[in-house]
Coordinates of C-alpha atoms in Angstrom, one line a residue:
M27 CA 120.5 58.6 106.6
N28 CA 119.8 56.0 103.9
H29 CA 119.9 53.3 106.6
D30 CA 117.4 55.2 108.7
I31 CA 114.8 55.3 105.9
V32 CA 115.4 51.7 104.8
D33 CA 115.2 50.5 108.4
A34 CA 112.0 52.4 109.0
I35 CA 110.4 51.0 105.8
S36 CA 111.6 47.4 106.6
Y37 CA 110.0 47.7 110.0
L38 CA 106.7 49.0 108.6
I39 CA 106.5 46.2 106.0
R40 CA 107.3 43.6 108.7
E41 CA 105.0 44.9 111.4
K42 CA 102.1 46.6 109.6
Q43 CA 99.7 44.4 107.6
I44 CA 99.6 46.5 104.5
E45 CA 99.4 45.2 101.0
K46 CA 102.6 45.7 99.1
H47 CA 101.0 47.6 96.3
A48 CA 99.4 50.0 98.7
F49 CA 102.6 50.4 100.6
Q50 CA 104.5 51.1 97.4
E51 CA 102.1 53.9 96.5
I52 CA 102.5 55.4 100.0
I53 CA 106.3 55.5 99.7
E54 CA 106.2 57.0 96.3
S55 CA 103.6 59.7 97.2
V56 CA 105.6 60.7 100.3
F57 CA 108.8 61.3 98.3
L58 CA 106.9 63.0 95.5
S59 CA 105.6 65.5 98.1
I60 CA 109.1 66.1 99.4
L61 CA 110.4 66.6 95.8
K62 CA 107.7 69.2 95.3
K63 CA 108.8 71.0 98.5
K64 CA 112.4 71.0 97.4
F65 CA 112.1 71.7 93.7
G66 CA 108.7 73.5 93.5
S67 CA 107.2 70.7 91.3
S68 CA 107.3 67.0 91.1
D69 CA 105.7 66.6 87.6
N70 CA 109.0 65.4 85.9
F71 CA 110.1 63.1 88.7
D72 CA 109.6 59.4 89.1
V73 CA 109.9 57.6 92.4
I74 CA 110.5 53.8 92.4
F75 CA 110.4 51.9 95.6
N76 CA 112.2 48.5 95.5
L77 CA 110.2 46.3 97.9
E78 CA 112.8 43.6 98.0
K79 CA 115.7 45.8 99.0
G80 CA 113.6 48.4 100.8
D81 CA 115.4 51.1 98.8
I82 CA 114.2 54.2 96.9
E83 CA 115.3 55.4 93.5
I84 CA 114.4 58.8 92.2
Y85 CA 114.6 59.8 88.6
C86 CA 114.2 63.3 87.1
E87 CA 113.4 63.7 83.4
K88 CA 115.0 66.8 81.9
E89 CA 115.2 68.3 78.4
I90 CA 118.7 68.8 77.0
V91 CA 119.3 72.4 76.0
P92 CA 122.3 74.4 74.8
D93 CA 124.7 75.4 77.6
D94 CA 123.6 79.0 77.5
G95 CA 119.8 78.1 77.2
I96 CA 119.0 76.9 80.7
E97 CA 115.9 78.7 82.1
D98 CA 114.7 76.1 84.6
P99 CA 117.4 73.8 86.1
V100 CA 114.6 71.5 87.4
T101 CA 113.3 70.6 84.0
Q102 CA 116.4 71.3 81.8
V103 CA 120.0 70.2 81.6
A104 CA 123.0 71.7 79.8
L105 CA 124.2 69.7 76.7
S106 CA 127.7 69.6 78.1
D107 CA 126.5 68.0 81.3
A108 CA 124.4 65.5 79.5
Q109 CA 127.3 64.5 77.2
K110 CA 129.5 63.8 80.3
V111 CA 127.2 60.8 80.8
D112 CA 126.8 59.9 77.1
G113 CA 128.7 61.7 74.4
D114 CA 126.0 61.0 71.8
F115 CA 123.3 63.2 73.5
E116 CA 122.0 66.1 71.4
V117 CA 119.9 69.2 72.1
G118 CA 116.2 68.4 72.4
E119 CA 116.6 64.9 73.6
D120 CA 115.4 63.7 77.0
F121 CA 117.9 63.1 79.8
V122 CA 117.2 61.2 83.0
E123 CA 119.0 62.3 86.1
I124 CA 119.3 60.0 89.1
I125 CA 118.5 62.0 92.3
D126 CA 120.2 60.9 95.6
Y127 CA 117.7 61.7 98.3
R128 CA 120.5 61.6 100.9
T129 CA 121.4 65.0 99.6
F130 CA 118.1 66.5 100.7
G131 CA 119.2 67.4 104.1
R132 CA 118.2 66.2 107.6
R133 CA 115.1 68.3 107.8
L134 CA 113.5 67.0 104.6
I135 CA 114.4 63.4 105.5
T136 CA 112.8 63.8 108.9
A137 CA 109.7 65.3 107.3
A138 CA 109.6 62.3 104.9
K139 CA 109.7 59.9 107.8
Q140 CA 107.0 61.7 109.7
N141 CA 104.8 61.9 106.6
L142 CA 105.4 58.2 105.9
A143 CA 104.4 57.3 109.5
Q144 CA 101.2 59.4 109.2
K145 CA 100.2 57.8 105.9
I146 CA 100.9 54.4 107.2
K147 CA 98.8 55.1 110.3
E148 CA 95.9 56.2 108.0
V149 CA 96.2 53.0 105.9
E150 CA 96.4 50.9 109.1
K151 CA 93.3 52.6 110.5
D152 CA 91.4 51.9 107.2
N153 CA 92.6 48.3 107.3
I154 CA 91.4 47.9 110.9
F155 CA 88.0 49.5 110.1
R156 CA 87.5 47.3 107.0
E157 CA 88.6 44.1 108.8
F158 CA 86.4 44.6 111.8
T159 CA 83.4 45.8 109.8
E160 CA 83.6 42.5 107.9
R161 CA 83.8 40.7 111.2
K162 CA 80.7 42.3 112.7
G163 CA 78.7 39.6 114.5
E164 CA 81.8 37.5 115.2
V165 CA 82.6 36.3 118.7
I166 CA 86.1 37.5 119.7
L167 CA 88.5 36.5 122.5
G168 CA 90.6 39.2 124.1
D169 CA 92.4 40.3 127.2
V170 CA 91.2 43.1 129.4
H171 CA 93.9 45.8 129.7
Q172 CA 92.0 48.9 131.0
I173 CA 88.9 49.4 133.1
N174 CA 87.1 52.6 134.0
R175 CA 83.6 53.7 135.1
H176 CA 82.3 53.9 131.5
E177 CA 84.0 51.1 129.6
I178 CA 86.3 48.1 129.5
R179 CA 89.1 48.2 127.0
I180 CA 90.2 44.8 125.5
N181 CA 93.1 43.8 123.3
V182 CA 92.2 41.6 120.4
D183 CA 94.9 40.6 117.9
K184 CA 97.0 43.8 118.7
T185 CA 93.8 45.9 118.2
E186 CA 92.0 47.7 121.0
V187 CA 88.2 47.1 121.2
V188 CA 85.8 48.8 123.7
M189 CA 83.0 47.2 125.7
P190 CA 80.8 50.1 127.1
R191 CA 79.3 49.4 130.6
D192 CA 75.8 49.0 129.1
E193 CA 77.1 46.3 126.8
A194 CA 78.7 44.4 129.7
I195 CA 76.8 42.1 132.0
Y196 CA 75.9 44.1 135.0
N197 CA 76.9 41.5 137.6
E198 CA 80.2 40.6 136.1
R199 CA 83.5 42.0 137.5
Y200 CA 86.5 42.4 135.3
R201 CA 90.2 42.6 136.2
R202 CA 93.2 43.5 134.1
G203 CA 94.5 40.5 132.3
D204 CA 91.1 38.6 132.3
T205 CA 90.3 36.8 129.1
V206 CA 86.9 37.9 127.8
R207 CA 84.6 36.7 125.0
A208 CA 82.2 39.1 123.3
I209 CA 80.6 39.8 120.0
I210 CA 81.6 42.6 117.6
K211 CA 78.5 44.7 117.6
D212 CA 79.5 47.9 115.8
V213 CA 82.4 49.6 114.1
A214 CA 82.7 53.4 113.6
R215 CA 85.2 55.8 112.2
T216 CA 86.6 58.5 114.6
P217 CA 89.2 61.2 114.2
K218 CA 91.6 58.9 116.0
E219 CA 91.4 55.1 115.9
P220 CA 88.3 53.2 114.6
L221 CA 85.9 52.6 117.4
I222 CA 85.1 48.9 117.7
I223 CA 82.2 48.2 120.1
V224 CA 81.9 44.7 121.5
S225 CA 79.1 43.4 123.7
R226 CA 78.3 40.6 126.1
A227 CA 74.8 41.9 126.9
D228 CA 73.3 42.0 123.4
V229 CA 71.0 39.2 122.3
S230 CA 73.2 38.6 119.3
F231 CA 75.9 37.3 121.7
I232 CA 73.4 34.6 122.9
R233 CA 72.6 33.8 119.3
R234 CA 76.2 33.3 118.3
L235 CA 77.0 31.2 121.4
F236 CA 74.1 28.8 120.4
E237 CA 75.4 28.7 116.9
I238 CA 78.9 27.8 118.2
E239 CA 77.7 25.2 120.7
V240 CA 74.8 23.7 118.7
P241 CA 75.8 22.3 115.3
E242 CA 72.1 21.9 114.3
I243 CA 71.6 25.6 114.7
Y244 CA 74.8 26.4 112.7
D245 CA 73.7 24.0 110.0
G246 CA 70.2 25.5 109.8
I247 CA 68.4 22.4 110.9
V248 CA 67.3 24.1 114.1
E249 CA 66.2 27.7 113.8
I250 CA 66.2 30.4 116.5
R251 CA 62.9 32.2 116.2
R252 CA 63.2 34.7 119.0
I253 CA 65.4 35.7 121.8
V254 CA 64.5 37.9 124.7
R255 CA 66.9 38.7 127.5
E256 CA 67.7 40.6 130.7
P257 CA 71.5 40.2 130.7
G258 CA 73.0 38.6 133.7
D259 CA 69.7 37.3 135.0
R260 CA 67.6 35.4 132.4
T261 CA 67.2 34.6 128.7
K262 CA 64.2 33.0 126.9
I263 CA 65.0 31.6 123.5
A264 CA 62.4 30.1 121.2
V265 CA 63.6 27.5 118.7
E266 CA 62.0 25.2 116.1
S267 CA 63.2 22.4 113.9
N268 CA 63.1 22.2 110.2
D269 CA 63.5 18.4 110.5
K270 CA 60.7 16.6 112.3
R271 CA 63.1 13.9 113.5
I272 CA 65.1 16.5 115.5
D273 CA 63.8 17.8 118.8
P274 CA 64.9 21.5 118.8
V275 CA 65.0 21.8 122.6
G276 CA 66.9 18.6 123.1
A277 CA 69.4 19.7 120.4
C278 CA 70.1 22.9 122.3
V279 CA 70.3 21.2 125.7
G280 CA 72.6 18.4 124.4
L281 CA 73.4 15.0 125.9
K282 CA 73.3 15.4 129.7
G283 CA 73.0 19.1 129.2
V284 CA 76.5 19.5 128.0
R285 CA 75.7 22.2 125.4
I286 CA 73.5 24.4 127.4
Q287 CA 75.9 24.1 130.4
A288 CA 78.7 25.5 128.3
I289 CA 76.6 28.5 127.4
V290 CA 75.5 29.1 130.9
R291 CA 79.1 28.9 132.2
E292 CA 80.1 31.5 129.6
L293 CA 77.3 33.8 130.9
N294 CA 78.3 33.2 134.6
N295 CA 75.2 31.1 135.3
E296 CA 72.6 33.3 133.7
K297 CA 69.3 31.3 133.6
I298 CA 68.3 30.2 130.1
D299 CA 64.8 28.9 129.2
I300 CA 64.6 27.1 125.9
I301 CA 61.1 27.0 124.4
H302 CA 59.8 25.0 121.5
W303 CA 58.4 27.7 119.2
N304 CA 54.8 27.4 117.9
E305 CA 52.8 29.8 115.8
E306 CA 49.7 29.2 117.9
R307 CA 49.9 31.9 120.5
S308 CA 48.1 30.2 123.4
L309 CA 50.4 27.2 123.1
L310 CA 53.4 29.4 123.0
I311 CA 52.2 31.2 126.1
H312 CA 51.9 27.9 128.0
R313 CA 55.4 26.9 126.9
A314 CA 56.9 30.4 127.7
L315 CA 55.4 30.2 131.3
A316 CA 56.4 26.6 132.0
P317 CA 56.6 25.0 134.5
V318 CA 53.7 27.3 135.5
T319 CA 50.4 26.0 134.0
P320 CA 47.8 28.7 133.3
L321 CA 44.3 27.5 134.0
E322 CA 42.8 29.9 131.4
L323 CA 43.9 32.4 128.8
I324 CA 41.5 35.3 128.1
P325 CA 42.5 37.5 125.1
D326 CA 41.8 41.2 125.0
E327 CA 42.7 41.9 121.3
E328 CA 41.7 45.6 121.5
N329 CA 44.4 46.3 124.2
R330 CA 46.8 43.6 122.8
R331 CA 46.9 41.7 126.1
I332 CA 46.0 38.3 127.4
M333 CA 44.9 37.6 130.9
A334 CA 46.4 34.4 132.3
V335 CA 44.6 32.8 135.2
I336 CA 47.4 31.2 137.4
P337 CA 47.0 28.8 140.3
D338 CA 47.5 30.7 143.5
D339 CA 50.5 28.5 144.5
Q340 CA 52.3 29.2 141.2
M341 CA 51.7 33.0 141.0
S342 CA 55.1 34.0 142.4
M343 CA 56.8 31.6 140.0
A344 CA 54.8 33.0 137.1
I345 CA 55.7 36.6 137.8
G346 CA 59.4 35.8 138.7
R347 CA 61.9 38.0 140.5
K348 CA 60.9 41.6 140.1
G349 CA 58.4 40.6 137.4
Q350 CA 61.1 39.2 135.2
N351 CA 59.6 35.9 134.1
I352 CA 56.2 37.4 133.0
R353 CA 58.0 40.3 131.4
L354 CA 60.2 38.1 129.2
A355 CA 57.4 35.8 128.4
S356 CA 55.3 38.7 127.2
L357 CA 58.3 39.9 125.0
L358 CA 58.8 36.4 123.6
V359 CA 55.1 36.0 122.6
G360 CA 54.7 39.6 121.5
V361 CA 51.7 40.4 123.6
N362 CA 51.3 41.7 127.1
I363 CA 50.5 38.8 129.5
E364 CA 48.7 39.9 132.6
P365 CA 48.7 37.2 135.3
I366 CA 45.9 37.0 137.8
K367 CA 45.5 34.6 140.7
E368 CA 42.9 31.9 140.3
S369 CA 41.1 33.0 143.6
D370 CA 41.0 36.6 142.5
F371 CA 39.8 35.8 139.0
Y372 CA 36.8 33.7 140.1
E373 CA 35.9 36.2 142.8
E374 CA 35.8 38.8 140.1
E375 CA 33.7 36.6 138.0
E376 CA 30.8 36.4 140.5
L377 CA 27.4 36.6 138.8
P378 CA 25.4 39.8 139.4
I379 CA 21.8 39.4 140.5
D380 CA 20.5 41.1 137.4
E381 CA 22.2 38.4 135.2
I382 CA 20.5 35.4 136.9
E383 CA 18.3 33.8 134.3
G384 CA 14.9 32.4 135.2
L385 CA 14.0 35.0 137.8
S386 CA 11.5 37.8 137.4
D387 CA 12.6 41.4 137.8
S388 CA 10.4 41.5 140.9
V389 CA 12.2 38.6 142.6
K390 CA 15.6 40.1 141.6
G391 CA 14.5 43.4 143.1
K392 CA 13.6 41.7 146.4
L393 CA 17.0 40.0 146.5
K394 CA 18.9 43.3 145.9
T395 CA 16.7 45.1 148.5
A396 CA 17.7 42.4 151.0
G397 CA 21.4 43.3 150.4
Y398 CA 22.4 40.5 148.0
D399 CA 24.8 41.6 145.2
N400 CA 25.5 38.4 143.4
A401 CA 24.4 34.8 142.9
E402 CA 27.1 33.3 145.1
Q403 CA 25.9 35.4 148.1
V404 CA 22.4 34.1 147.6
L405 CA 23.5 30.5 147.3
D406 CA 25.6 30.8 150.5
A407 CA 22.7 32.3 152.4
G408 CA 20.6 29.2 151.8
K409 CA 16.8 28.7 151.9
E410 CA 16.3 29.8 155.5
K411 CA 17.7 33.2 155.0
L412 CA 15.8 33.6 151.7
L413 CA 12.5 33.0 153.6
E414 CA 13.3 35.9 155.8
I415 CA 13.1 38.3 152.9
S416 CA 9.8 40.2 152.7
G417 CA 7.6 38.7 149.9
V418 CA 9.6 35.5 149.5
G419 CA 7.8 32.4 150.4
E420 CA 8.6 28.7 150.1
A421 CA 7.8 28.5 146.4
I422 CA 9.9 31.6 145.4
A423 CA 12.8 30.5 147.6
N424 CA 12.8 27.1 145.8
K425 CA 12.6 28.8 142.4
I426 CA 15.6 31.0 143.3
L427 CA 17.7 28.1 144.4
E428 CA 16.7 26.0 141.3
A429 CA 17.8 28.9 139.0
L430 CA 21.2 29.1 140.7
T431 CA 21.9 25.4 140.3
V432 CA 22.4 26.1 136.6
Y433 CA 25.5 28.1 137.5
Y434 CA 26.7 26.1 140.5
E435 CA 26.0 22.5 139.6
D436 CA 29.3 21.4 141.3

């Protein structure tokens, strides 16, 4: 039975990454609990675990009493028995008895092994929790070993981590044995094992990939100001340089695109737009929408939105697939960008009759009575049509057209 315990302990020391001091405390506490079961108390027992030999020594401190004075054999020893060890012992002195745990019986030894395994498991769980808590935000590499509807389970350094489906990239397909990179997003205690959540969909994964691939970001020369992302489809990342000599976008792209290509490959060809950050919102909007070029930006501060007038032939590019481009640009800038076609915008901007300067209310009334709603309609009608209006002669018609030239000089 001695070999069983020693072998079990040797295995645990070898396989489980537990500090020697902590392991020693576990062994001693396990045997103290067994001594308490066997003798009713463990107060006068000492357990010493020899880490080098993997062996256990148990000592019981007793008081020497006259042969006929023993009341508690756990804490007292007869003088005659003590003198068999050393003839100089006297009543009242302390006597240390060596206890052989092999005499405890199979049941207690089995209980000791089970208790030991349980305590080791608890320490191991604490170690895993502490280790991965300290590693939060780190990119790990692991092998897929289990896949179900809700999650992908991955082995990382003999530890299982979990990637929930909403933390995976929706258009990626995983197979058992695949090697996967992800970021440690969260660590939580559970009644069983620590729950280690990893993610490929979180923006922090993008940030770490850029820190890995772009030394200027890792060194703090280039700073990531904002990242917005729809995982699997598109990411917009705004960067700026703390060194005027360094182009932040160029640093991220790398020579011949080698840096950004490495990141795109890792993300299975997810589109990545790298934008030069600027505190001036209008300039940032132009950069966020590039290569689309807004003709005009009209702010509506009350509703925290900006209307962007877009050339008709660039409208679909500005909006993007299912509105993705304009949505991400809005998130990046921090204000809702509402795109409007150039043709629609200027049609909506037609000048009402009442707002035409230089015309009397009487003339404006005649134009409205004749069915004209705005200045452009009047201009399109021309002089001949104006002369057909009741009360409008040559002089008034000329005056109307002169007033409109202020607005339509081109």
